[in-house]
PDB file of C-alpha atoms in Angstrom:
ATOM      1  CA  UNK A 241      11.442  -3.410  60.851  1.00 50.00           C
ATOM      2  CA  UNK A 242      15.034  -2.800  62.031  1.00 54.00           C
ATOM      3  CA  UNK A 243      17.530  -1.592  59.436  1.00 55.00           C
ATOM      4  CA  UNK A 244      20.511  -3.809  58.686  1.00 54.00           C
ATOM      5  CA  UNK A 245      23.729  -2.209  57.462  1.00 58.00           C
ATOM      6  CA  UNK A 246      25.151  -3.677  54.264  1.00 55.00           C
ATOM      7  CA  UNK A 247      21.785  -5.051  53.133  1.00 53.00           C
ATOM      8  CA  UNK A 248      19.288  -3.863  50.579  1.00 53.00           C
ATOM      9  CA  UNK A 249      15.689  -4.464  51.562  1.00 54.00           C
ATOM     10  CA  UNK A 250      12.883  -4.674  49.072  1.00 51.00           C
ATOM     11  CA  UNK A 251       9.415  -4.401  50.549  1.00 55.00           C
ATOM     12  CA  UNK A 252       6.448  -5.323  48.423  1.00 50.00           C
ATOM     13  CA  UNK A 253       3.033  -3.654  48.839  1.00 54.00           C
ATOM     14  CA  UNK A 254       1.223  -4.698  51.977  1.00 55.00           C
ATOM     15  CA  UNK A 255       4.463  -5.433  53.877  1.00 52.00           C
ATOM     16  CA  UNK A 256       3.752  -9.151  53.608  1.00 48.00           C
ATOM     17  CA  UNK A 257       7.013 -10.057  51.890  1.00 48.00           C
ATOM     18  CA  UNK A 258      10.411  -8.496  52.489  1.00 50.00           C
ATOM     19  CA  UNK A 259      13.478  -9.511  50.520  1.00 50.00           C
ATOM     20  CA  UNK A 260      16.904  -8.791  51.947  1.00 56.00           C
ATOM     21  CA  UNK A 261      19.950  -8.865  49.747  1.00 52.00           C
ATOM     22  CA  UNK A 262      23.466  -8.608  51.101  1.00 54.00           C
ATOM     23  CA  UNK A 263      25.251  -5.711  49.349  1.00 57.00           C
ATOM     24  CA  UNK A 264      27.863  -7.887  47.552  1.00 54.00           C
ATOM     25  CA  UNK A 265      25.025 -10.082  46.258  1.00 49.00           C
ATOM     26  CA  UNK A 266      23.281  -6.973  44.865  1.00 43.00           C
ATOM     27  CA  UNK A 267      26.420  -6.031  42.987  1.00 50.00           C
ATOM     28  CA  UNK A 268      26.721  -9.552  41.587  1.00 45.00           C
ATOM     29  CA  UNK A 269      23.057  -9.598  40.487  1.00 43.00           C
ATOM     30  CA  UNK A 270      23.471  -6.217  38.791  1.00 41.00           C
ATOM     31  CA  UNK A 271      26.617  -7.414  36.989  1.00 40.00           C
ATOM     32  CA  UNK A 272      24.886 -10.595  35.777  1.00 41.00           C
ATOM     33  CA  UNK A 273      21.913  -8.567  34.567  1.00 39.00           C
ATOM     34  CA  UNK A 274      24.146  -6.146  32.660  1.00 39.00           C
ATOM     35  CA  UNK A 275      26.196  -8.917  31.054  1.00 40.00           C
ATOM     36  CA  UNK A 276      23.157 -10.928  30.048  1.00 40.00           C
ATOM     37  CA  UNK A 277      21.525  -7.992  28.266  1.00 40.00           C
ATOM     38  CA  UNK A 278      24.693  -6.773  26.567  1.00 39.00           C
ATOM     39  CA  UNK A 279      25.044  -9.970  24.535  1.00 41.00           C
ATOM     40  CA  UNK A 280      21.620  -9.589  22.915  1.00 47.00           C
ATOM     41  CA  UNK A 281      21.675  -8.860  19.211  1.00 47.00           C
ATOM     42  CA  UNK A 282      20.290  -5.688  17.779  1.00 52.00           C
ATOM     43  CA  UNK A 283      16.513  -5.461  17.787  1.00 69.00           C
ATOM     44  CA  UNK A 284      16.556  -4.381  14.151  1.00 75.00           C
ATOM     45  CA  UNK A 285      17.680  -6.656  11.372  1.00 88.00           C
ATOM     46  CA  UNK A 286      19.911  -5.537   8.529  1.00 91.00           C
ATOM     47  CA  UNK A 287      17.962  -6.926   5.564  1.00 94.00           C
ATOM     48  CA  UNK A 288      14.889  -9.098   5.165  1.00 95.00           C
ATOM     49  CA  UNK A 289      13.391 -10.520   2.000  1.00 96.00           C
ATOM     50  CA  UNK A 290      10.859 -13.087   0.984  1.00 96.00           C
ATOM     51  CA  UNK A 291       7.817 -13.976  -1.036  1.00 96.00           C
ATOM     52  CA  UNK A 292       4.332 -15.216  -0.546  1.00 96.00           C
ATOM     53  CA  UNK A 293       0.620 -14.703  -0.866  1.00 93.00           C
ATOM     54  CA  UNK A 294      -1.569 -16.538  -3.287  1.00 90.00           C
ATOM     55  CA  UNK A 295      -4.298 -18.918  -2.160  1.00 89.00           C
ATOM     56  CA  UNK A 296      -2.702 -19.878   1.172  1.00 92.00           C
ATOM     57  CA  UNK A 297      -1.200 -16.500   2.091  1.00 92.00           C
ATOM     58  CA  UNK A 298       1.935 -18.275   3.319  1.00 95.00           C
ATOM     59  CA  UNK A 299       5.059 -16.094   3.307  1.00 96.00           C
ATOM     60  CA  UNK A 300       8.652 -17.281   3.597  1.00 96.00           C
ATOM     61  CA  UNK A 301      12.056 -15.730   3.390  1.00 97.00           C
ATOM     62  CA  UNK A 302      15.264 -14.757   5.130  1.00 96.00           C
ATOM     63  CA  UNK A 303      16.406 -12.147   7.618  1.00 96.00           C
ATOM     64  CA  UNK A 304      20.022 -11.134   8.066  1.00 95.00           C
ATOM     65  CA  UNK A 305      20.836  -9.449  11.381  1.00 95.00           C
ATOM     66  CA  UNK A 306      23.560  -6.866  11.893  1.00 92.00           C
ATOM     67  CA  UNK A 307      25.719  -9.420  13.710  1.00 92.00           C
ATOM     68  CA  UNK A 308      25.678 -11.622  10.580  1.00 92.00           C
ATOM     69  CA  UNK A 309      23.132 -14.176  11.808  1.00 94.00           C
ATOM     70  CA  UNK A 310      20.980 -15.599   9.010  1.00 94.00           C
ATOM     71  CA  UNK A 311      17.429 -16.672   9.836  1.00 95.00           C
ATOM     72  CA  UNK A 312      15.048 -18.534   7.587  1.00 95.00           C
ATOM     73  CA  UNK A 313      11.372 -17.900   8.357  1.00 96.00           C
ATOM     74  CA  UNK A 314       7.870 -18.967   7.338  1.00 96.00           C
ATOM     75  CA  UNK A 315       4.612 -17.343   8.333  1.00 94.00           C
ATOM     76  CA  UNK A 316       1.020 -18.348   7.768  1.00 94.00           C
ATOM     77  CA  UNK A 317      -1.671 -15.661   8.001  1.00 93.00           C
ATOM     78  CA  UNK A 318      -2.606 -14.983  11.624  1.00 93.00           C
ATOM     79  CA  UNK A 319       0.328 -16.971  13.037  1.00 94.00           C
ATOM     80  CA  UNK A 320       3.657 -15.762  14.401  1.00 92.00           C
ATOM     81  CA  UNK A 321       6.644 -16.438  12.152  1.00 90.00           C
ATOM     82  CA  UNK A 322       8.482 -19.734  12.555  1.00 94.00           C
ATOM     83  CA  UNK A 323      12.208 -19.034  12.430  1.00 93.00           C
ATOM     84  CA  UNK A 324      15.276 -21.211  12.117  1.00 94.00           C
ATOM     85  CA  UNK A 325      18.849 -19.952  12.366  1.00 93.00           C
ATOM     86  CA  UNK A 326      20.975 -20.953   9.388  1.00 91.00           C
ATOM     87  CA  UNK A 327      24.299 -19.735  10.753  1.00 91.00           C
ATOM     88  CA  UNK A 328      26.448 -16.652  10.262  1.00 93.00           C
ATOM     89  CA  UNK A 329      27.560 -14.829   7.150  1.00 92.00           C
ATOM     90  CA  UNK A 330      31.067 -15.533   5.937  1.00 93.00           C
ATOM     91  CA  UNK A 331      33.194 -12.570   4.918  1.00 93.00           C
ATOM     92  CA  UNK A 332      32.474 -12.957   1.191  1.00 92.00           C
ATOM     93  CA  UNK A 333      28.738 -13.304   1.857  1.00 93.00           C
ATOM     94  CA  UNK A 334      28.766 -10.166   4.001  1.00 93.00           C
ATOM     95  CA  UNK A 335      30.537  -8.227   1.250  1.00 94.00           C
ATOM     96  CA  UNK A 336      27.976  -9.324  -1.337  1.00 94.00           C
ATOM     97  CA  UNK A 337      25.065  -8.405   0.928  1.00 93.00           C
ATOM     98  CA  UNK A 338      26.687  -5.034   1.665  1.00 94.00           C
ATOM     99  CA  UNK A 339      26.803  -4.409  -2.095  1.00 94.00           C
ATOM    100  CA  UNK A 340      23.073  -5.200  -2.385  1.00 95.00           C
ATOM    101  CA  UNK A 341      22.364  -2.973   0.626  1.00 95.00           C
ATOM    102  CA  UNK A 342      24.212  -0.053  -0.999  1.00 94.00           C
ATOM    103  CA  UNK A 343      22.401  -0.574  -4.299  1.00 95.00           C
ATOM    104  CA  UNK A 344      19.042  -0.566  -2.517  1.00 94.00           C
ATOM    105  CA  UNK A 345      19.902   2.863  -1.112  1.00 92.00           C
ATOM    106  CA  UNK A 346      19.818   4.217  -4.668  1.00 93.00           C
ATOM    107  CA  UNK A 347      16.394   2.803  -5.576  1.00 92.00           C
ATOM    108  CA  UNK A 348      13.118   4.638  -5.032  1.00 90.00           C
ATOM    109  CA  UNK A 349      10.596   2.941  -2.763  1.00 89.00           C
ATOM    110  CA  UNK A 350       8.285   0.670  -4.727  1.00 92.00           C
ATOM    111  CA  UNK A 351       4.972  -0.805  -3.608  1.00 94.00           C
ATOM    112  CA  UNK A 352       3.058  -2.713  -6.258  1.00 93.00           C
ATOM    113  CA  UNK A 353       2.023  -6.065  -4.791  1.00 93.00           C
ATOM    114  CA  UNK A 354       0.238  -8.750  -6.743  1.00 92.00           C
ATOM    115  CA  UNK A 355      -1.625 -11.871  -5.722  1.00 93.00           C
ATOM    116  CA  UNK A 356       1.785 -13.423  -5.143  1.00 95.00           C
ATOM    117  CA  UNK A 357       4.470 -10.900  -4.187  1.00 96.00           C
ATOM    118  CA  UNK A 358       8.129 -10.586  -3.347  1.00 96.00           C
ATOM    119  CA  UNK A 359       9.635  -8.012  -1.049  1.00 96.00           C
ATOM    120  CA  UNK A 360      12.927  -6.670   0.278  1.00 97.00           C
ATOM    121  CA  UNK A 361      13.237  -4.582   3.459  1.00 95.00           C
ATOM    122  CA  UNK A 362      16.326  -2.530   4.286  1.00 94.00           C
ATOM    123  CA  UNK A 363      16.680  -1.421   7.899  1.00 93.00           C
ATOM    124  CA  UNK A 364      18.600   1.583   9.198  1.00 88.00           C
ATOM    125  CA  UNK A 365      18.812   3.036  12.687  1.00 86.00           C
ATOM    126  CA  UNK A 366      16.180   5.611  11.676  1.00 87.00           C
ATOM    127  CA  UNK A 367      13.754   3.845   9.374  1.00 87.00           C
ATOM    128  CA  UNK A 368      12.821   0.881   7.227  1.00 91.00           C
ATOM    129  CA  UNK A 369      12.599   1.004   3.441  1.00 92.00           C
ATOM    130  CA  UNK A 370      10.518  -1.592   1.634  1.00 94.00           C
ATOM    131  CA  UNK A 371      10.088  -2.685  -1.962  1.00 96.00           C
ATOM    132  CA  UNK A 372       7.146  -4.938  -2.884  1.00 96.00           C
ATOM    133  CA  UNK A 373       6.466  -6.273  -6.371  1.00 95.00           C
ATOM    134  CA  UNK A 374       4.830  -9.086  -8.277  1.00 95.00           C
ATOM    135  CA  UNK A 375       7.260 -11.459 -10.049  1.00 92.00           C
ATOM    136  CA  UNK A 376       5.284 -10.857 -13.267  1.00 91.00           C
ATOM    137  CA  UNK A 377       5.741  -7.051 -13.037  1.00 91.00           C
ATOM    138  CA  UNK A 378       7.869  -5.742 -15.927  1.00 87.00           C
ATOM    139  CA  UNK A 379       8.570  -2.239 -14.598  1.00 86.00           C
ATOM    140  CA  UNK A 380      12.288  -1.278 -14.801  1.00 84.00           C
ATOM    141  CA  UNK A 381      12.592  -0.982 -11.008  1.00 88.00           C
ATOM    142  CA  UNK A 382      11.210  -4.482 -10.529  1.00 90.00           C
ATOM    143  CA  UNK A 383      13.747  -5.954 -12.946  1.00 92.00           C
ATOM    144  CA  UNK A 384      16.497  -4.502 -10.750  1.00 93.00           C
ATOM    145  CA  UNK A 385      14.719  -5.659  -7.587  1.00 95.00           C
ATOM    146  CA  UNK A 386      14.338  -9.155  -9.028  1.00 95.00           C
ATOM    147  CA  UNK A 387      18.071  -9.294  -9.776  1.00 95.00           C
ATOM    148  CA  UNK A 388      18.926  -8.147  -6.214  1.00 95.00           C
ATOM    149  CA  UNK A 389      16.406 -10.620  -4.769  1.00 96.00           C
ATOM    150  CA  UNK A 390      18.005 -13.506  -6.644  1.00 95.00           C
ATOM    151  CA  UNK A 391      21.488 -12.379  -5.550  1.00 94.00           C
ATOM    152  CA  UNK A 392      20.367 -12.369  -1.902  1.00 96.00           C
ATOM    153  CA  UNK A 393      18.843 -15.855  -2.202  1.00 94.00           C
ATOM    154  CA  UNK A 394      21.951 -17.299  -3.899  1.00 92.00           C
ATOM    155  CA  UNK A 395      24.128 -15.696  -1.262  1.00 89.00           C
ATOM    156  CA  UNK A 396      22.411 -17.252   1.777  1.00 87.00           C
ATOM    157  CA  UNK A 397      21.991 -20.644   0.100  1.00 83.00           C
ATOM    158  CA  UNK A 398      25.765 -21.000  -0.315  1.00 70.00           C
ATOM    159  CA  UNK A 399      27.162 -23.735   1.964  1.00 57.00           C
TER     160      UNK A 399
END
Protein backbone atom coordinates (compact mmCIF):
# COMPACT_ATOMS: atom_id res chain seq x y z
CA UNK A 1 0.00 0.00 0.00
CA UNK A 2 1.48 3.42 -0.89
CA UNK A 3 2.35 5.73 1.99
CA UNK A 4 0.53 9.05 2.21
CA UNK A 5 2.26 11.99 3.89
CA UNK A 6 0.26 13.69 6.62
CA UNK A 7 -1.90 10.62 7.27
CA UNK A 8 -1.84 8.01 9.98
CA UNK A 9 -2.75 4.54 8.79
CA UNK A 10 -4.06 1.86 11.07
CA UNK A 11 -3.98 -1.64 9.63
CA UNK A 12 -5.90 -4.37 11.37
CA UNK A 13 -4.76 -8.02 11.32
CA UNK A 14 -5.22 -9.69 7.97
CA UNK A 15 -4.89 -6.41 6.03
CA UNK A 16 -8.62 -6.50 5.30
CA UNK A 17 -9.40 -3.10 6.80
CA UNK A 18 -7.20 -0.02 6.71
CA UNK A 19 -8.18 3.21 8.42
CA UNK A 20 -6.56 6.44 7.32
CA UNK A 21 -6.71 9.50 9.49
CA UNK A 22 -5.54 12.90 8.34
CA UNK A 23 -2.95 14.22 10.83
CA UNK A 24 -5.06 17.19 12.06
CA UNK A 25 -7.95 14.78 12.66
CA UNK A 26 -5.65 12.57 14.78
CA UNK A 27 -4.73 15.55 16.92
CA UNK A 28 -8.40 16.45 17.35
CA UNK A 29 -9.33 12.87 18.31
CA UNK A 30 -6.49 12.75 20.84
CA UNK A 31 -7.59 16.09 22.35
CA UNK A 32 -11.21 14.93 22.64
CA UNK A 33 -10.09 11.69 24.26
CA UNK A 34 -7.92 13.53 26.79
CA UNK A 35 -10.64 16.04 27.67
CA UNK A 36 -13.32 13.39 28.04
CA UNK A 37 -11.26 11.33 30.48
CA UNK A 38 -10.03 14.29 32.52
CA UNK A 39 -13.54 15.20 33.65
CA UNK A 40 -14.17 11.79 35.23
CA UNK A 41 -14.43 11.80 39.00
CA UNK A 42 -12.02 9.94 41.18
CA UNK A 43 -12.42 6.18 41.13
CA UNK A 44 -12.34 6.11 44.93
CA UNK A 45 -15.05 7.65 47.04
CA UNK A 46 -14.37 9.72 50.13
CA UNK A 47 -16.78 8.08 52.58
CA UNK A 48 -19.46 5.42 52.32
CA UNK A 49 -21.88 4.24 54.96
CA UNK A 50 -25.00 2.18 55.21
CA UNK A 51 -26.88 -0.64 56.85
CA UNK A 52 -28.50 -3.88 55.97
CA UNK A 53 -28.70 -7.62 56.32
CA UNK A 54 -31.44 -9.43 58.12
CA UNK A 55 -33.85 -11.75 56.34
CA UNK A 56 -33.63 -10.08 52.92
CA UNK A 57 -29.93 -9.18 52.95
CA UNK A 58 -30.78 -5.81 51.38
CA UNK A 59 -28.20 -3.09 52.04
CA UNK A 60 -28.67 0.64 51.54
CA UNK A 61 -26.69 3.75 52.22
CA UNK A 62 -24.78 6.72 50.88
CA UNK A 63 -21.46 7.37 49.19
CA UNK A 64 -19.79 10.76 49.11
CA UNK A 65 -17.19 11.22 46.38
CA UNK A 66 -14.15 13.47 46.63
CA UNK A 67 -15.75 15.99 44.26
CA UNK A 68 -18.67 16.37 46.70
CA UNK A 69 -21.19 14.25 44.78
CA UNK A 70 -23.63 12.42 47.06
CA UNK A 71 -25.02 9.08 45.89
CA UNK A 72 -27.77 7.08 47.51
CA UNK A 73 -27.56 3.33 46.85
CA UNK A 74 -29.42 0.07 47.47
CA UNK A 75 -28.15 -3.43 46.85
CA UNK A 76 -29.84 -6.79 47.05
CA UNK A 77 -27.66 -9.89 47.46
CA UNK A 78 -26.22 -11.00 44.12
CA UNK A 79 -27.26 -7.80 42.31
CA UNK A 80 -25.21 -4.75 41.39
CA UNK A 81 -25.95 -1.64 43.45
CA UNK A 82 -28.68 0.70 42.25
CA UNK A 83 -27.44 4.26 42.64
CA UNK A 84 -29.09 7.65 42.45
CA UNK A 85 -27.24 10.97 42.63
CA UNK A 86 -28.63 13.28 45.29
CA UNK A 87 -26.57 16.34 44.37
CA UNK A 88 -23.41 17.96 45.71
CA UNK A 89 -22.31 18.82 49.21
CA UNK A 90 -22.73 22.41 50.29
CA UNK A 91 -19.83 24.05 52.10
CA UNK A 92 -21.29 23.47 55.57
CA UNK A 93 -22.06 19.83 54.75
CA UNK A 94 -18.51 19.30 53.50
CA UNK A 95 -17.10 20.78 56.71
CA UNK A 96 -19.24 18.49 58.85
CA UNK A 97 -18.24 15.42 56.84
CA UNK A 98 -14.58 16.45 57.05
CA UNK A 99 -14.95 16.54 60.84
CA UNK A 100 -16.39 13.00 60.83
CA UNK A 101 -13.60 11.87 58.49
CA UNK A 102 -10.95 13.25 60.86
CA UNK A 103 -12.60 11.61 63.87
CA UNK A 104 -12.68 8.26 62.07
CA UNK A 105 -8.91 8.52 61.63
CA UNK A 106 -8.57 8.29 65.41
CA UNK A 107 -10.71 5.16 65.84
CA UNK A 108 -9.36 1.62 65.71
CA UNK A 109 -10.79 -0.64 63.02
CA UNK A 110 -13.84 -2.51 64.26
CA UNK A 111 -15.49 -5.55 62.71
CA UNK A 112 -18.31 -7.08 64.72
CA UNK A 113 -21.29 -7.58 62.40
CA UNK A 114 -24.64 -8.86 63.54
CA UNK A 115 -27.65 -10.20 61.69
CA UNK A 116 -28.41 -6.60 60.81
CA UNK A 117 -25.33 -4.38 60.61
CA UNK A 118 -24.21 -0.84 59.98
CA UNK A 119 -20.91 0.18 58.47
CA UNK A 120 -18.75 3.18 57.62
CA UNK A 121 -15.88 3.08 55.11
CA UNK A 122 -13.20 5.77 54.92
CA UNK A 123 -11.14 5.87 51.74
CA UNK A 124 -7.63 7.25 51.32
CA UNK A 125 -5.30 7.15 48.34
CA UNK A 126 -3.55 4.15 49.92
CA UNK A 127 -6.23 2.09 51.62
CA UNK A 128 -9.76 1.70 52.89
CA UNK A 129 -10.67 1.53 56.57
CA UNK A 130 -13.96 -0.06 57.58
CA UNK A 131 -16.01 -0.23 60.76
CA UNK A 132 -18.88 -2.74 60.98
CA UNK A 133 -21.17 -3.13 63.98
CA UNK A 134 -24.62 -4.24 65.04
CA UNK A 135 -26.94 -1.42 66.19
CA UNK A 136 -27.53 -3.41 69.41
CA UNK A 137 -23.78 -3.59 70.19
CA UNK A 138 -22.94 -1.65 73.38
CA UNK A 139 -19.15 -1.56 73.03
CA UNK A 140 -17.68 1.96 73.57
CA UNK A 141 -16.35 2.14 69.99
CA UNK A 142 -19.78 1.34 68.58
CA UNK A 143 -21.40 4.13 70.59
CA UNK A 144 -19.00 6.56 68.92
CA UNK A 145 -19.56 4.93 65.52
CA UNK A 146 -23.32 5.16 65.98
CA UNK A 147 -23.04 8.88 66.76
CA UNK A 148 -20.88 9.47 63.65
CA UNK A 149 -23.26 7.36 61.54
CA UNK A 150 -26.24 9.44 62.63
CA UNK A 151 -24.31 12.67 61.96
CA UNK A 152 -23.52 11.49 58.42
CA UNK A 153 -27.17 10.57 57.75
CA UNK A 154 -28.48 13.91 59.09
CA UNK A 155 -25.91 15.74 57.02
CA UNK A 156 -26.87 14.24 53.64
CA UNK A 157 -30.60 14.42 54.36
CA UNK A 158 -30.43 18.20 54.76
CA UNK A 159 -32.21 19.99 51.87
